């Protein structure tokens, strides 16, 4: 029973297209994230939502738009895809936003996006 | 700013100890973490240390924290082939407790 699941796992598309990646967590966590991992394995935070509210928005182009219909789901829509968007996108969730606790992140398996 | 640095590669012989090092800039971090990423998978928390601790031991893993030098290390005793992975150091950011900043990752390879 997967805790954080993302779909699709692989996505190959042409430049200029629009695509979405979906994420769902069944852990009952309040906070969800999108991270981008490039070809050199650098991992950078893109967005974070707490109870459907955007709390972290790093310097990400406006072409990327996250949407959280409820606290168990955080989807990522990307408009006008560019070659540089090719990466593995990881969804993650955690229980605490503030206060005590480890803030452990639980990651999905990643969605590999290839833009041709 | 918030920055976490690690060396990119480490190669050790099976059975030896592996030591992966990390430096960070945010002295206000509450927790520091080590995550492990196996090929084709997401990251998994390996261990963590609270910032008021110097050392934490968990079976084959030993975490050392030097707050003065902002240096964190992970020692894996008796390294096995199953330990081959990328290891990420991470810290909570001063700007937001829910923002975890990752290092570049150290790829650990095991020689027979």
PDB file of C-alpha atoms in Angstrom:
ATOM      1  CA  UNK A   1       0.000   0.000   0.000  1.00  0.00           C
ATOM      2  CA  UNK A   2       1.982   2.957  -1.351  1.00  0.00           C
ATOM      3  CA  UNK A   3       2.246   5.927   1.006  1.00  0.00           C
ATOM      4  CA  UNK A   4       3.089   8.638  -1.558  1.00  0.00           C
ATOM      5  CA  UNK A   5       2.207   7.794  -5.133  1.00  0.00           C
ATOM      6  CA  UNK A   6       2.882   9.788  -8.274  1.00  0.00           C
ATOM      7  CA  UNK A   7       1.638   9.359 -11.821  1.00  0.00           C
ATOM      8  CA  UNK A   8       2.891   9.031 -14.415  1.00  0.00           C
ATOM      9  CA  UNK A   9       6.254   7.483 -13.605  1.00  0.00           C
ATOM     10  CA  UNK A  10       7.609   8.366 -17.046  1.00  0.00           C
ATOM     11  CA  UNK A  11       6.572  11.179 -19.338  1.00  0.00           C
ATOM     12  CA  UNK A  12       8.080  11.938 -22.749  1.00  0.00           C
ATOM     13  CA  UNK A  13       6.744  14.954 -24.600  1.00  0.00           C
ATOM     14  CA  UNK A  14       7.582  17.648 -27.119  1.00  0.00           C
ATOM     15  CA  UNK A  15       8.698  21.195 -26.357  1.00  0.00           C
ATOM     16  CA  UNK A  16       5.790  23.592 -26.045  1.00  0.00           C
ATOM     17  CA  UNK A  17       3.315  21.013 -24.763  1.00  0.00           C
ATOM     18  CA  UNK A  18       1.444  21.219 -21.463  1.00  0.00           C
ATOM     19  CA  UNK A  19       1.580  18.302 -19.028  1.00  0.00           C
ATOM     20  CA  UNK A  20       0.512  17.385 -15.507  1.00  0.00           C
ATOM     21  CA  UNK A  21       1.919  15.135 -12.811  1.00  0.00           C
ATOM     22  CA  UNK A  22      -0.352  13.918 -10.030  1.00  0.00           C
ATOM     23  CA  UNK A  23       0.515  13.062  -6.450  1.00  0.00           C
ATOM     24  CA  UNK A  24      -1.484  11.484  -3.662  1.00  0.00           C
ATOM     25  CA  UNK A  25      -0.525  10.574  -0.104  1.00  0.00           C
ATOM     26  CA  UNK A  26      -2.457   8.270   2.233  1.00  0.00           C
ATOM     27  CA  UNK A  27      -0.443   9.087   5.349  1.00  0.00           C
ATOM     28  CA  UNK A  28      -2.794  11.771   6.638  1.00  0.00           C
ATOM     29  CA  UNK A  29      -0.021  14.358   6.449  1.00  0.00           C
ATOM     30  CA  UNK A  30      -0.745  18.072   6.403  1.00  0.00           C
ATOM     31  CA  UNK A  31       2.139  19.225   4.210  1.00  0.00           C
ATOM     32  CA  UNK A  32       3.041  18.219   0.669  1.00  0.00           C
ATOM     33  CA  UNK A  33       5.934  19.248  -1.569  1.00  0.00           C
ATOM     34  CA  UNK A  34       7.297  19.162  -5.073  1.00  0.00           C
ATOM     35  CA  UNK A  35      11.042  18.754  -5.560  1.00  0.00           C
ATOM     36  CA  UNK A  36      12.976  18.767  -8.823  1.00  0.00           C
ATOM     37  CA  UNK A  37      16.024  16.530  -9.272  1.00  0.00           C
ATOM     38  CA  UNK A  38      18.224  17.330 -12.251  1.00  0.00           C
ATOM     39  CA  UNK A  39      20.572  15.031 -14.167  1.00  0.00           C
ATOM     40  CA  UNK A  40      23.358  15.672 -11.653  1.00  0.00           C
ATOM     41  CA  UNK A  41      21.037  14.546  -8.843  1.00  0.00           C
ATOM     42  CA  UNK A  42      20.742  18.007  -7.301  1.00  0.00           C
ATOM     43  CA  UNK A  43      17.442  18.191  -5.452  1.00  0.00           C
ATOM     44  CA  UNK A  44      15.689  21.548  -5.165  1.00  0.00           C
ATOM     45  CA  UNK A  45      12.403  22.409  -3.524  1.00  0.00           C
ATOM     46  CA  UNK A  46       9.821  23.980  -5.792  1.00  0.00           C
ATOM     47  CA  UNK A  47       6.585  24.251  -3.811  1.00  0.00           C
ATOM     48  CA  UNK A  48       5.065  23.322  -0.499  1.00  0.00           C
ATOM     49  CA  UNK A  49       1.401  23.219   0.515  1.00  0.00           C
ATOM     50  CA  UNK A  50      -0.024  22.928   4.004  1.00  0.00           C
ATOM     51  CA  UNK A  51      -3.693  21.967   4.182  1.00  0.00           C
ATOM     52  CA  UNK A  52      -4.261  23.122   0.617  1.00  0.00           C
ATOM     53  CA  UNK A  53      -2.533  26.465   1.228  1.00  0.00           C
ATOM     54  CA  UNK A  54       0.664  27.434  -0.590  1.00  0.00           C
ATOM     55  CA  UNK A  55       3.431  28.080   1.966  1.00  0.00           C
ATOM     56  CA  UNK A  56       6.641  27.768  -0.045  1.00  0.00           C
ATOM     57  CA  UNK A  57       7.083  28.987  -3.588  1.00  0.00           C
ATOM     58  CA  UNK A  58      10.698  29.030  -4.671  1.00  0.00           C
ATOM     59  CA  UNK A  59      11.922  30.849  -7.749  1.00  0.00           C
ATOM     60  CA  UNK A  60      10.086  28.720 -10.216  1.00  0.00           C
ATOM     61  CA  UNK A  61       8.831  29.983 -13.613  1.00  0.00           C
ATOM     62  CA  UNK A  62       5.145  30.863 -13.831  1.00  0.00           C
ATOM     63  CA  UNK A  63       4.763  27.993 -16.294  1.00  0.00           C
ATOM     64  CA  UNK A  64       4.708  25.708 -13.244  1.00  0.00           C
ATOM     65  CA  UNK A  65       1.425  25.777 -11.361  1.00  0.00           C
ATOM     66  CA  UNK A  66       0.733  23.515  -8.400  1.00  0.00           C
ATOM     67  CA  UNK A  67      -2.815  22.695  -7.374  1.00  0.00           C
ATOM     68  CA  UNK A  68      -4.004  21.088  -4.172  1.00  0.00           C
ATOM     69  CA  UNK A  69      -7.684  20.057  -4.339  1.00  0.00           C
ATOM     70  CA  UNK A  70      -7.450  18.581  -0.830  1.00  0.00           C
ATOM     71  CA  UNK A  71      -4.680  17.933   1.652  1.00  0.00           C
ATOM     72  CA  UNK A  72      -4.061  14.422   0.310  1.00  0.00           C
ATOM     73  CA  UNK A  73      -3.380  15.583  -3.242  1.00  0.00           C
ATOM     74  CA  UNK A  74      -0.873  17.939  -4.823  1.00  0.00           C
ATOM     75  CA  UNK A  75      -0.696  18.098  -8.589  1.00  0.00           C
ATOM     76  CA  UNK A  76       1.850  19.890 -10.766  1.00  0.00           C
ATOM     77  CA  UNK A  77       0.892  21.387 -14.092  1.00  0.00           C
ATOM     78  CA  UNK A  78       3.560  22.619 -16.472  1.00  0.00           C
ATOM     79  CA  UNK A  79       2.755  24.857 -19.450  1.00  0.00           C
ATOM     80  CA  UNK A  80       4.866  25.383 -22.561  1.00  0.00           C
ATOM     81  CA  UNK A  81       7.447  22.765 -21.684  1.00  0.00           C
ATOM     82  CA  UNK A  82      11.104  23.580 -22.345  1.00  0.00           C
ATOM     83  CA  UNK A  83      14.153  21.343 -22.749  1.00  0.00           C
ATOM     84  CA  UNK A  84      15.450  22.494 -19.351  1.00  0.00           C
ATOM     85  CA  UNK A  85      12.352  21.123 -17.646  1.00  0.00           C
ATOM     86  CA  UNK A  86      13.649  17.592 -18.225  1.00  0.00           C
ATOM     87  CA  UNK A  87      14.237  16.156 -14.759  1.00  0.00           C
ATOM     88  CA  UNK A  88      12.813  13.800 -12.189  1.00  0.00           C
ATOM     89  CA  UNK A  89      10.047  15.435 -10.171  1.00  0.00           C
ATOM     90  CA  UNK A  90       9.488  14.123  -6.661  1.00  0.00           C
ATOM     91  CA  UNK A  91       6.414  14.588  -4.567  1.00  0.00           C
ATOM     92  CA  UNK A  92       6.828  14.340  -0.793  1.00  0.00           C
ATOM     93  CA  UNK A  93       4.766  14.780   2.340  1.00  0.00           C
ATOM     94  CA  UNK A  94       5.434  15.439   6.019  1.00  0.00           C
ATOM     95  CA  UNK A  95       3.396  15.690   9.173  1.00  0.00           C
ATOM     96  CA  UNK A  96       4.570  18.827  10.937  1.00  0.00           C
ATOM     97  CA  UNK A  97       4.828  22.283   9.540  1.00  0.00           C
ATOM     98  CA  UNK A  98       6.111  23.870  12.726  1.00  0.00           C
ATOM     99  CA  UNK A  99       6.807  22.719  16.237  1.00  0.00           C
ATOM    100  CA  UNK A 100       8.436  19.562  17.572  1.00  0.00           C
ATOM    101  CA  UNK A 101       9.038  16.513  15.492  1.00  0.00           C
ATOM    102  CA  UNK A 102      11.546  15.394  12.943  1.00  0.00           C
ATOM    103  CA  UNK A 103       9.776  16.827   9.907  1.00  0.00           C
ATOM    104  CA  UNK A 104      10.674  13.628   8.071  1.00  0.00           C
ATOM    105  CA  UNK A 105       9.824  13.759   4.388  1.00  0.00           C
ATOM    106  CA  UNK A 106       8.184  10.766   2.742  1.00  0.00           C
ATOM    107  CA  UNK A 107       8.953  10.702  -0.966  1.00  0.00           C
ATOM    108  CA  UNK A 108       7.157   9.250  -3.936  1.00  0.00           C
ATOM    109  CA  UNK A 109       9.120   7.240  -6.489  1.00  0.00           C
ATOM    110  CA  UNK A 110       9.494  10.180  -8.833  1.00  0.00           C
ATOM    111  CA  UNK A 111       8.177  11.121 -12.267  1.00  0.00           C
ATOM    112  CA  UNK A 112      10.823  11.274 -14.963  1.00  0.00           C
ATOM    113  CA  UNK A 113       9.962  13.998 -17.465  1.00  0.00           C
ATOM    114  CA  UNK A 114      11.805  14.094 -20.775  1.00  0.00           C
ATOM    115  CA  UNK A 115      11.214  17.043 -23.076  1.00  0.00           C
ATOM    116  CA  UNK A 116      12.312  16.539 -26.689  1.00  0.00           C
TER     117      UNK A 116
ATOM    118  CA  UNK B   1      21.750  31.974   2.743  1.00  0.00           C
ATOM    119  CA  UNK B   2      20.920  28.320   3.013  1.00  0.00           C
ATOM    120  CA  UNK B   3      23.439  25.967   1.506  1.00  0.00           C
ATOM    121  CA  UNK B   4      24.478  22.366   2.083  1.00  0.00           C
ATOM    122  CA  UNK B   5      27.612  20.934   0.479  1.00  0.00           C
ATOM    123  CA  UNK B   6      28.900  17.399   0.044  1.00  0.00           C
ATOM    124  CA  UNK B   7      31.528  15.675  -2.029  1.00  0.00           C
ATOM    125  CA  UNK B   8      29.984  13.936  -5.021  1.00  0.00           C
ATOM    126  CA  UNK B   9      31.634  10.520  -4.932  1.00  0.00           C
ATOM    127  CA  UNK B  10      33.008   8.007  -2.441  1.00  0.00           C
ATOM    128  CA  UNK B  11      34.367   4.544  -3.162  1.00  0.00           C
ATOM    129  CA  UNK B  12      35.105   2.061  -0.378  1.00  0.00           C
ATOM    130  CA  UNK B  13      35.979  -1.603  -0.128  1.00  0.00           C
ATOM    131  CA  UNK B  14      33.310  -3.988   1.101  1.00  0.00           C
ATOM    132  CA  UNK B  15      33.654  -4.470   4.858  1.00  0.00           C
ATOM    133  CA  UNK B  16      35.410  -1.148   5.416  1.00  0.00           C
ATOM    134  CA  UNK B  17      33.828   1.894   7.029  1.00  0.00           C
ATOM    135  CA  UNK B  18      32.395   4.673   4.859  1.00  0.00           C
ATOM    136  CA  UNK B  19      32.471   8.260   6.037  1.00  0.00           C
ATOM    137  CA  UNK B  20      30.362  10.782   4.169  1.00  0.00           C
ATOM    138  CA  UNK B  21      30.876  14.433   5.051  1.00  0.00           C
ATOM    139  CA  UNK B  22      28.659  17.471   4.780  1.00  0.00           C
ATOM    140  CA  UNK B  23      28.921  21.164   5.588  1.00  0.00           C
ATOM    141  CA  UNK B  24      25.973  23.483   6.033  1.00  0.00           C
ATOM    142  CA  UNK B  25      25.513  27.214   6.466  1.00  0.00           C
ATOM    143  CA  UNK B  26      22.324  27.663   8.487  1.00  0.00           C
ATOM    144  CA  UNK B  27      23.380  27.537  12.143  1.00  0.00           C
ATOM    145  CA  UNK B  28      19.753  27.780  13.305  1.00  0.00           C
ATOM    146  CA  UNK B  29      18.773  24.407  11.830  1.00  0.00           C
ATOM    147  CA  UNK B  30      16.763  22.359  14.296  1.00  0.00           C
ATOM    148  CA  UNK B  31      17.360  19.002  12.669  1.00  0.00           C
ATOM    149  CA  UNK B  32      19.956  17.641  10.313  1.00  0.00           C
ATOM    150  CA  UNK B  33      19.231  14.580   8.248  1.00  0.00           C
ATOM    151  CA  UNK B  34      20.744  11.854   6.159  1.00  0.00           C
ATOM    152  CA  UNK B  35      18.592  10.498   3.368  1.00  0.00           C
ATOM    153  CA  UNK B  36      19.382   7.540   1.115  1.00  0.00           C
ATOM    154  CA  UNK B  37      18.345   7.259  -2.536  1.00  0.00           C
ATOM    155  CA  UNK B  38      18.612   3.918  -4.301  1.00  0.00           C
ATOM    156  CA  UNK B  39      18.497   3.757  -8.121  1.00  0.00           C
ATOM    157  CA  UNK B  40      15.094   4.551  -9.571  1.00  0.00           C
ATOM    158  CA  UNK B  41      13.570   5.338  -6.190  1.00  0.00           C
ATOM    159  CA  UNK B  42      12.679   8.298  -4.039  1.00  0.00           C
ATOM    160  CA  UNK B  43      14.680   9.383  -1.019  1.00  0.00           C
ATOM    161  CA  UNK B  44      14.218   7.635   2.313  1.00  0.00           C
ATOM    162  CA  UNK B  45      15.178   8.996   5.693  1.00  0.00           C
ATOM    163  CA  UNK B  46      18.134   7.061   7.053  1.00  0.00           C
ATOM    164  CA  UNK B  47      18.738   8.915  10.280  1.00  0.00           C
ATOM    165  CA  UNK B  48      18.582  12.380  11.780  1.00  0.00           C
ATOM    166  CA  UNK B  49      20.177  14.309  14.609  1.00  0.00           C
ATOM    167  CA  UNK B  50      18.772  17.091  16.742  1.00  0.00           C
ATOM    168  CA  UNK B  51      20.949  20.175  16.733  1.00  0.00           C
ATOM    169  CA  UNK B  52      21.741  20.013  20.473  1.00  0.00           C
ATOM    170  CA  UNK B  53      23.347  16.579  20.081  1.00  0.00           C
ATOM    171  CA  UNK B  54      26.952  15.807  19.121  1.00  0.00           C
ATOM    172  CA  UNK B  55      26.539  12.194  18.184  1.00  0.00           C
ATOM    173  CA  UNK B  56      23.894   9.641  17.418  1.00  0.00           C
ATOM    174  CA  UNK B  57      24.429   5.931  16.891  1.00  0.00           C
ATOM    175  CA  UNK B  58      21.973   3.564  15.267  1.00  0.00           C
ATOM    176  CA  UNK B  59      23.308   0.055  14.574  1.00  0.00           C
ATOM    177  CA  UNK B  60      25.898   0.446  11.785  1.00  0.00           C
ATOM    178  CA  UNK B  61      25.286   4.173  11.440  1.00  0.00           C
ATOM    179  CA  UNK B  62      27.026   6.894  13.432  1.00  0.00           C
ATOM    180  CA  UNK B  63      26.199  10.563  12.935  1.00  0.00           C
ATOM    181  CA  UNK B  64      28.601  13.204  14.213  1.00  0.00           C
ATOM    182  CA  UNK B  65      27.664  16.869  14.445  1.00  0.00           C
ATOM    183  CA  UNK B  66      30.155  19.682  14.946  1.00  0.00           C
ATOM    184  CA  UNK B  67      28.040  22.807  15.330  1.00  0.00           C
ATOM    185  CA  UNK B  68      31.018  25.122  15.645  1.00  0.00           C
ATOM    186  CA  UNK B  69      32.337  24.077  12.232  1.00  0.00           C
ATOM    187  CA  UNK B  70      28.839  23.380  10.819  1.00  0.00           C
ATOM    188  CA  UNK B  71      29.990  19.928   9.849  1.00  0.00           C
ATOM    189  CA  UNK B  72      27.934  16.756   9.762  1.00  0.00           C
ATOM    190  CA  UNK B  73      29.195  13.281   8.986  1.00  0.00           C
ATOM    191  CA  UNK B  74      27.691   9.852   8.474  1.00  0.00           C
ATOM    192  CA  UNK B  75      29.771   6.778   9.200  1.00  0.00           C
ATOM    193  CA  UNK B  76      28.595   3.402   7.927  1.00  0.00           C
ATOM    194  CA  UNK B  77      30.421   0.525   9.603  1.00  0.00           C
ATOM    195  CA  UNK B  78      31.088  -2.745   7.751  1.00  0.00           C
ATOM    196  CA  UNK B  79      29.887  -1.332   4.421  1.00  0.00           C
ATOM    197  CA  UNK B  80      27.920  -3.831   2.328  1.00  0.00           C
ATOM    198  CA  UNK B  81      26.990  -3.904  -1.366  1.00  0.00           C
ATOM    199  CA  UNK B  82      23.434  -3.024  -0.368  1.00  0.00           C
ATOM    200  CA  UNK B  83      24.735   0.303   0.928  1.00  0.00           C
ATOM    201  CA  UNK B  84      25.453   1.443  -2.642  1.00  0.00           C
ATOM    202  CA  UNK B  85      23.279   4.502  -3.124  1.00  0.00           C
ATOM    203  CA  UNK B  86      23.316   8.289  -3.121  1.00  0.00           C
ATOM    204  CA  UNK B  87      23.375   9.805   0.354  1.00  0.00           C
ATOM    205  CA  UNK B  88      21.917  13.260   0.883  1.00  0.00           C
ATOM    206  CA  UNK B  89      22.663  15.525   3.784  1.00  0.00           C
ATOM    207  CA  UNK B  90      19.809  17.919   4.605  1.00  0.00           C
ATOM    208  CA  UNK B  91      18.892  20.640   7.069  1.00  0.00           C
ATOM    209  CA  UNK B  92      15.778  22.514   8.067  1.00  0.00           C
ATOM    210  CA  UNK B  93      15.897  26.075   6.778  1.00  0.00           C
ATOM    211  CA  UNK B  94      15.865  29.110   9.072  1.00  0.00           C
ATOM    212  CA  UNK B  95      13.243  30.753   6.869  1.00  0.00           C
ATOM    213  CA  UNK B  96      10.752  27.932   7.309  1.00  0.00           C
ATOM    214  CA  UNK B  97      10.766  24.844   9.508  1.00  0.00           C
ATOM    215  CA  UNK B  98       8.895  22.987   6.794  1.00  0.00           C
ATOM    216  CA  UNK B  99      11.560  23.709   4.190  1.00  0.00           C
ATOM    217  CA  UNK B 100      14.274  21.107   4.046  1.00  0.00           C
ATOM    218  CA  UNK B 101      17.398  21.972   2.062  1.00  0.00           C
ATOM    219  CA  UNK B 102      19.324  19.103   0.494  1.00  0.00           C
ATOM    220  CA  UNK B 103      22.976  18.791  -0.361  1.00  0.00           C
ATOM    221  CA  UNK B 104      24.141  17.622  -3.768  1.00  0.00           C
ATOM    222  CA  UNK B 105      24.309  13.999  -2.684  1.00  0.00           C
ATOM    223  CA  UNK B 106      27.312  11.672  -2.353  1.00  0.00           C
ATOM    224  CA  UNK B 107      27.309   8.603  -4.550  1.00  0.00           C
ATOM    225  CA  UNK B 108      28.714   5.694  -2.537  1.00  0.00           C
ATOM    226  CA  UNK B 109      30.111   2.774  -4.524  1.00  0.00           C
ATOM    227  CA  UNK B 110      31.398  -0.437  -3.010  1.00  0.00           C
ATOM    228  CA  UNK B 111      34.446  -2.320  -4.314  1.00  0.00           C
ATOM    229  CA  UNK B 112      34.668  -6.095  -3.787  1.00  0.00           C
TER     230      UNK B 112
END
